[in-house]
Amino acid sequence: MPNGQDWAHAADPTDPIAPQVIGWLGTALIVAALLIAGLAGISALRRRGPFVLVVAAAVLTEVMILVQAVVAVAVSVNGQSADEPGLFFAYLVAVVLILPAALLLARAERNQFGSLVIVVGGLVLAVLVVRLQQLWGVPVG
Amino acid sequence: MCQLVDPTAAPPADARRRGPGRVLIAVYATFALAATARAAYQLSTKFSEAPIAYLLSAFAGVVYVLATLALVRVGRTWWRLAVAAVSVELLGVLVVGTLSILDRGAFPDETVWSVFGRGYGFIPLVLPLLGLMWLRKTRPVRHTDPPIGR
């Protein structure tokens, strides 16, 4: 979106590196979040606690989130920022905390309900990342 | 994992936050955070634009926080508070949902409960129903109360 009003505040269009980093990583995060929700959904259907694969995917996703968060902070320090920085960073904090919270909550419940907690966490994460991208002004998708 | 359950035994004291209750708590916690954060943002940045809608947002946030807390806590009193909070939540989403459709002017900006929670996939409409069903199922039995003063 070269002339977009969308990222007019977000970044200089002639220097698309920063928004692009955020953009593709954001898309990868949405895919990862839905994958976690889907895998956890399969564990739930089998009346099992979250598969090891689900936990591994969640840990990997959390690493991606932390990279995303560091990039966002670094870019913001360099002067570019979201349309509404306060709102953006509030969402960022929620995105960073959601998976650990879901894992912690699911840990004591080693049955399908533990898996369902992870499903909820994955879906919420996907929604939050979409909102994060909207706030940054990156085209979603 | 198979557990042997004695059907005559009293349910564990924390039955409300186990199994489906844990999923319910996860969703309630999400809405507590979302509604409270939304209200805090609206009230702090643009209160004068739509004071009624933003105050309602704040009220919804308080209701969700109370419901989450009451679902997590053990005991009869917290169970009663949970029933009260979830009932108010149901009433809130029905009243605000109806009003927001009848009189769009009164709600120039969205709240969690506007149009029965459309902005949140109508989950705010379904959640209190599930909550009340769960609370009914986990209603504390009087004889499970520990004897006092003996």
Tab-separated table of C-alpha atoms in Angstrom:
chain	number	residue	atom	x	y	z
A	1	MET	CA	0.000	0.000	0.000
A	2	PRO	CA	2.485	2.619	-1.229
A	3	ASN	CA	0.279	5.721	-0.972
A	4	GLY	CA	-1.803	4.320	1.830
A	5	GLN	CA	-3.250	6.565	4.452
A	6	ASP	CA	-2.829	3.416	6.503
A	7	TRP	CA	0.796	3.686	7.359
A	8	ALA	CA	1.218	7.363	6.745
A	9	HIS	CA	2.018	7.788	10.432
A	10	ALA	CA	3.593	4.413	10.786
A	11	ALA	CA	6.607	4.688	8.565
A	12	ASP	CA	8.268	6.477	5.713
A	13	PRO	CA	6.999	4.627	2.606
A	14	THR	CA	10.406	4.952	0.977
A	15	ASP	CA	11.899	2.920	3.805
A	16	PRO	CA	9.670	-0.114	3.855
A	17	ILE	CA	12.007	-2.445	5.726
A	18	ALA	CA	10.648	-1.980	9.225
A	19	PRO	CA	6.963	-2.295	8.378
A	20	GLN	CA	7.743	-5.304	6.204
A	21	VAL	CA	9.503	-7.096	9.023
A	22	ILE	CA	6.520	-6.471	11.239
A	23	GLY	CA	4.190	-7.400	8.398
A	24	TRP	CA	5.418	-10.847	7.477
A	25	LEU	CA	6.191	-11.803	11.017
A	26	GLY	CA	2.690	-10.738	11.968
A	27	THR	CA	1.223	-12.919	9.240
A	28	ALA	CA	3.375	-15.831	10.390
A	29	LEU	CA	2.130	-15.221	13.927
A	30	ILE	CA	-1.505	-15.363	12.835
A	31	VAL	CA	-0.858	-18.655	11.035
A	32	ALA	CA	1.021	-20.024	14.062
A	33	ALA	CA	-1.734	-18.955	16.455
A	34	LEU	CA	-4.419	-20.663	14.352
A	35	LEU	CA	-2.198	-23.741	14.040
A	36	ILE	CA	-1.855	-23.906	17.833
A	37	ALA	CA	-5.625	-23.534	18.231
A	38	GLY	CA	-6.223	-26.234	15.613
A	39	LEU	CA	-3.739	-28.716	17.102
A	40	ALA	CA	-5.076	-28.109	20.590
A	41	GLY	CA	-8.572	-28.603	19.171
A	42	ILE	CA	-7.521	-32.040	17.907
A	43	SER	CA	-6.125	-32.898	21.369
A	44	ALA	CA	-9.422	-31.767	22.884
A	45	LEU	CA	-11.467	-33.891	20.462
A	46	ARG	CA	-9.376	-36.871	21.500
A	47	ARG	CA	-10.137	-36.011	25.130
A	48	ARG	CA	-6.487	-35.477	25.862
A	49	GLY	CA	-4.415	-32.731	27.366
A	50	PRO	CA	-2.457	-30.557	24.932
A	51	PHE	CA	-0.061	-32.635	22.807
A	52	VAL	CA	3.665	-32.074	23.250
A	53	LEU	CA	3.572	-30.688	19.700
A	54	VAL	CA	1.124	-28.002	20.841
A	55	VAL	CA	3.400	-26.941	23.672
A	56	ALA	CA	6.413	-26.905	21.329
A	57	ALA	CA	4.494	-24.792	18.806
A	58	ALA	CA	3.457	-22.411	21.567
A	59	VAL	CA	7.043	-21.996	22.766
A	60	LEU	CA	8.266	-21.383	19.201
A	61	THR	CA	5.464	-18.878	18.632
A	62	GLU	CA	6.338	-17.077	21.845
A	63	VAL	CA	9.902	-16.670	20.559
A	64	MET	CA	8.515	-15.148	17.343
A	65	ILE	CA	6.348	-12.838	19.424
A	66	LEU	CA	9.328	-11.667	21.451
A	67	VAL	CA	11.269	-10.950	18.229
A	68	GLN	CA	8.254	-9.028	16.955
A	69	ALA	CA	8.035	-7.087	20.211
A	70	VAL	CA	11.732	-6.187	20.155
A	71	VAL	CA	11.463	-5.029	16.528
A	72	ALA	CA	8.386	-2.945	17.341
A	73	VAL	CA	10.106	-1.305	20.298
A	74	ALA	CA	13.312	-0.711	18.315
A	75	VAL	CA	11.420	0.825	15.399
A	76	SER	CA	9.405	3.007	17.759
A	77	VAL	CA	12.542	4.246	19.469
A	78	ASN	CA	13.796	5.246	16.018
A	79	GLY	CA	10.881	7.606	15.650
A	80	GLN	CA	8.363	5.638	13.649
A	81	SER	CA	5.347	4.544	15.569
A	82	ALA	CA	1.854	3.258	15.401
A	83	ASP	CA	-1.049	5.664	14.958
A	84	GLU	CA	-1.850	5.307	18.636
A	85	PRO	CA	1.298	4.176	20.435
A	86	GLY	CA	-0.375	3.684	23.829
A	87	LEU	CA	-2.993	1.387	22.390
A	88	PHE	CA	-0.411	-0.424	20.277
A	89	PHE	CA	1.821	-1.218	23.239
A	90	ALA	CA	-1.131	-2.269	25.382
A	91	TYR	CA	-1.987	-4.842	22.714
A	92	LEU	CA	1.675	-5.815	22.446
A	93	VAL	CA	1.833	-6.600	26.180
A	94	ALA	CA	-1.317	-8.723	25.862
A	95	VAL	CA	0.160	-10.573	22.870
A	96	VAL	CA	3.376	-11.307	24.781
A	97	LEU	CA	1.511	-12.616	27.836
A	98	ILE	CA	-1.345	-14.599	26.292
A	99	LEU	CA	0.428	-17.876	25.467
A	100	PRO	CA	2.299	-18.197	28.785
A	101	ALA	CA	-0.985	-17.463	30.570
A	102	ALA	CA	-2.839	-20.110	28.561
A	103	LEU	CA	-0.103	-22.704	29.151
A	104	LEU	CA	-0.054	-21.957	32.858
A	105	LEU	CA	-3.831	-22.229	33.112
A	106	ALA	CA	-3.896	-25.466	31.097
A	107	ARG	CA	-1.070	-27.104	33.021
A	108	ALA	CA	-3.155	-28.263	35.961
A	109	GLU	CA	-5.807	-29.699	33.676
A	110	ARG	CA	-4.392	-32.678	31.797
A	111	ASN	CA	-7.563	-33.502	29.892
A	112	GLN	CA	-9.604	-32.089	27.024
A	113	PHE	CA	-10.388	-28.961	29.017
A	114	GLY	CA	-6.717	-28.117	29.276
A	115	SER	CA	-6.566	-28.399	25.498
A	116	LEU	CA	-9.624	-26.161	25.165
A	117	VAL	CA	-7.890	-23.467	27.207
A	118	ILE	CA	-5.074	-23.535	24.628
A	119	VAL	CA	-7.661	-23.321	21.826
A	120	VAL	CA	-9.043	-20.164	23.435
A	121	GLY	CA	-5.529	-18.769	23.871
A	122	GLY	CA	-4.626	-19.428	20.216
A	123	LEU	CA	-7.796	-17.795	18.902
A	124	VAL	CA	-7.395	-14.759	21.157
A	125	LEU	CA	-3.766	-14.449	20.049
A	126	ALA	CA	-4.807	-14.465	16.370
A	127	VAL	CA	-7.352	-11.698	16.994
A	128	LEU	CA	-4.846	-9.650	18.995
A	129	VAL	CA	-2.197	-9.899	16.277
A	130	VAL	CA	-4.715	-8.766	13.645
A	131	ARG	CA	-5.563	-5.747	15.831
A	132	LEU	CA	-1.862	-5.096	16.343
A	133	GLN	CA	-1.310	-5.026	12.586
A	134	GLN	CA	-4.279	-2.723	12.070
A	135	LEU	CA	-2.898	-0.357	14.709
A	136	TRP	CA	0.499	-0.360	13.071
A	137	GLY	CA	-1.119	0.234	9.720
A	138	VAL	CA	0.239	-2.871	8.013
A	139	PRO	CA	-2.138	-4.469	5.529
A	140	VAL	CA	-3.419	-7.619	7.215
A	141	GLY	CA	-2.868	-10.929	5.503
B	1	MET	CA	-6.582	-40.584	32.341
B	2	CYS	CA	-9.356	-42.383	34.152
B	3	GLN	CA	-10.481	-41.225	37.530
B	4	LEU	CA	-12.610	-43.329	39.793
B	5	VAL	CA	-15.455	-41.174	40.982
B	6	ASP	CA	-17.727	-42.078	43.833
B	7	PRO	CA	-21.080	-40.608	42.765
B	8	THR	CA	-22.234	-40.273	46.356
B	9	ALA	CA	-19.167	-38.317	47.387
B	10	ALA	CA	-19.449	-34.573	47.709
B	11	PRO	CA	-17.862	-32.683	44.816
B	12	PRO	CA	-14.441	-31.236	45.587
B	13	ALA	CA	-14.540	-27.748	47.014
B	14	ASP	CA	-12.905	-26.259	43.943
B	15	ALA	CA	-15.102	-28.110	41.422
B	16	ARG	CA	-16.196	-24.771	40.002
B	17	ARG	CA	-12.776	-23.971	38.598
B	18	ARG	CA	-11.973	-27.429	37.274
B	19	GLY	CA	-12.720	-29.000	33.902
B	20	PRO	CA	-15.086	-26.845	31.852
B	21	GLY	CA	-14.818	-24.222	34.576
B	22	ARG	CA	-11.203	-23.644	33.635
B	23	VAL	CA	-12.130	-22.930	30.024
B	24	LEU	CA	-14.885	-20.606	31.218
B	25	ILE	CA	-12.422	-18.778	33.464
B	26	ALA	CA	-9.998	-18.395	30.541
B	27	VAL	CA	-12.709	-16.765	28.420
B	28	TYR	CA	-13.954	-14.600	31.290
B	29	ALA	CA	-10.428	-13.433	32.060
B	30	THR	CA	-10.004	-12.472	28.408
B	31	PHE	CA	-13.173	-10.408	28.469
B	32	ALA	CA	-12.290	-8.872	31.818
B	33	LEU	CA	-9.027	-7.666	30.332
B	34	ALA	CA	-10.515	-6.608	26.987
B	35	ALA	CA	-13.459	-4.707	28.477
B	36	THR	CA	-11.418	-3.027	31.209
B	37	ALA	CA	-8.614	-2.017	28.868
B	38	ARG	CA	-11.092	-0.745	26.302
B	39	ALA	CA	-12.939	1.309	28.912
B	40	ALA	CA	-9.724	2.707	30.377
B	41	TYR	CA	-8.623	3.790	26.914
B	42	GLN	CA	-12.007	5.301	26.004
B	43	LEU	CA	-12.443	7.117	29.301
B	44	SER	CA	-8.925	8.521	29.322
B	45	THR	CA	-8.758	9.711	25.722
B	46	LYS	CA	-12.252	10.627	24.528
B	47	PHE	CA	-14.668	10.597	27.436
B	48	SER	CA	-16.689	13.586	26.196
B	49	GLU	CA	-17.488	11.987	22.829
B	50	ALA	CA	-19.832	9.360	24.220
B	51	PRO	CA	-19.882	9.385	28.033
B	52	ILE	CA	-22.767	6.919	28.392
B	53	ALA	CA	-21.236	4.326	26.093
B	54	TYR	CA	-17.839	4.626	27.770
B	55	LEU	CA	-19.276	4.433	31.284
B	56	LEU	CA	-21.148	1.320	30.174
B	57	SER	CA	-17.871	-0.085	28.874
B	58	ALA	CA	-16.352	0.504	32.298
B	59	PHE	CA	-19.351	-1.108	34.006
B	60	ALA	CA	-19.054	-4.149	31.727
B	61	GLY	CA	-15.365	-4.347	32.604
B	62	VAL	CA	-16.122	-4.355	36.339
B	63	VAL	CA	-18.778	-7.066	35.858
B	64	TYR	CA	-16.358	-9.287	33.922
B	65	VAL	CA	-13.596	-8.791	36.503
B	66	LEU	CA	-15.995	-9.681	39.332
B	67	ALA	CA	-17.309	-12.727	37.465
B	68	THR	CA	-13.771	-13.977	36.769
B	69	LEU	CA	-12.698	-13.513	40.373
B	70	ALA	CA	-15.848	-15.168	41.736
B	71	LEU	CA	-15.446	-18.150	39.411
B	72	VAL	CA	-11.873	-18.670	40.562
B	73	ARG	CA	-12.612	-18.429	44.284
B	74	VAL	CA	-13.875	-21.337	46.351
B	75	GLY	CA	-16.937	-21.257	48.584
B	76	ARG	CA	-20.630	-20.490	48.785
B	77	THR	CA	-20.314	-16.745	49.019
B	78	TRP	CA	-18.156	-16.564	45.918
B	79	TRP	CA	-20.592	-18.878	44.139
B	80	ARG	CA	-23.421	-16.460	44.964
B	81	LEU	CA	-21.353	-13.503	43.779
B	82	ALA	CA	-20.575	-15.404	40.571
B	83	VAL	CA	-24.291	-16.013	39.964
B	84	ALA	CA	-25.007	-12.328	40.605
B	85	ALA	CA	-22.203	-11.099	38.326
B	86	VAL	CA	-23.079	-13.451	35.477
B	87	SER	CA	-26.793	-12.565	35.793
B	88	VAL	CA	-25.989	-8.857	35.626
B	89	GLU	CA	-23.810	-9.631	32.616
B	90	LEU	CA	-26.705	-11.407	30.871
B	91	LEU	CA	-29.063	-8.545	31.711
B	92	GLY	CA	-26.482	-6.025	30.521
B	93	VAL	CA	-25.886	-7.640	27.147
B	94	LEU	CA	-29.647	-8.038	26.574
B	95	VAL	CA	-30.573	-4.483	27.597
B	96	VAL	CA	-27.617	-2.741	25.936
B	97	GLY	CA	-27.933	-4.990	22.895
B	98	THR	CA	-31.604	-4.102	22.460
B	99	LEU	CA	-31.129	-0.392	23.151
B	100	SER	CA	-28.193	-0.163	20.757
B	101	ILE	CA	-30.394	-1.511	17.969
B	102	LEU	CA	-33.470	0.570	18.824
B	103	ASP	CA	-31.633	3.832	19.338
B	104	ARG	CA	-28.342	4.032	17.520
B	105	GLY	CA	-27.940	7.655	18.559
B	106	ALA	CA	-27.660	6.740	22.224
B	107	PHE	CA	-24.642	4.555	21.434
B	108	PRO	CA	-22.483	6.512	19.002
B	109	ASP	CA	-19.544	4.332	19.912
B	110	GLU	CA	-19.412	0.615	20.505
B	111	THR	CA	-19.310	-1.080	23.868
B	112	VAL	CA	-18.592	-4.754	24.506
B	113	TRP	CA	-22.343	-5.347	24.678
B	114	SER	CA	-23.463	-3.246	21.671
B	115	VAL	CA	-25.665	-5.211	19.257
B	116	PHE	CA	-25.422	-8.219	21.596
B	117	GLY	CA	-21.642	-8.272	21.371
B	118	ARG	CA	-21.359	-8.306	17.594
B	119	GLY	CA	-17.886	-6.782	17.715
B	120	TYR	CA	-16.772	-9.802	19.763
B	121	GLY	CA	-18.370	-12.549	17.677
B	122	PHE	CA	-21.506	-12.557	19.867
B	123	ILE	CA	-19.497	-14.345	22.549
B	124	PRO	CA	-20.763	-11.820	25.162
B	125	LEU	CA	-24.287	-13.134	24.491
B	126	VAL	CA	-23.406	-16.833	24.775
B	127	LEU	CA	-20.929	-16.538	27.648
B	128	PRO	CA	-23.390	-15.673	30.461
B	129	LEU	CA	-25.687	-18.530	29.395
B	130	LEU	CA	-22.802	-21.000	29.575
B	131	GLY	CA	-21.750	-19.402	32.859
B	132	LEU	CA	-25.166	-19.802	34.456
B	133	MET	CA	-25.378	-23.419	33.250
B	134	TRP	CA	-21.995	-24.161	34.773
B	135	LEU	CA	-22.839	-22.424	38.049
B	136	ARG	CA	-26.087	-24.372	38.273
B	137	LYS	CA	-24.140	-27.569	37.829
B	138	THR	CA	-21.580	-26.665	40.474
B	139	ARG	CA	-24.034	-25.258	43.002
B	140	PRO	CA	-22.487	-25.849	46.417
B	141	VAL	CA	-24.376	-28.313	48.608
B	142	ARG	CA	-25.081	-27.193	52.136
B	143	HIS	CA	-23.950	-30.364	53.869
B	144	THR	CA	-20.504	-30.016	52.313
B	145	ASP	CA	-19.952	-26.917	54.421
B	146	PRO	CA	-17.430	-27.663	57.132
B	147	PRO	CA	-19.026	-27.858	60.573
B	148	ILE	CA	-18.423	-24.717	62.533
B	149	GLY	CA	-18.005	-24.228	66.261
B	150	ARG	CA	-17.974	-27.822	67.306
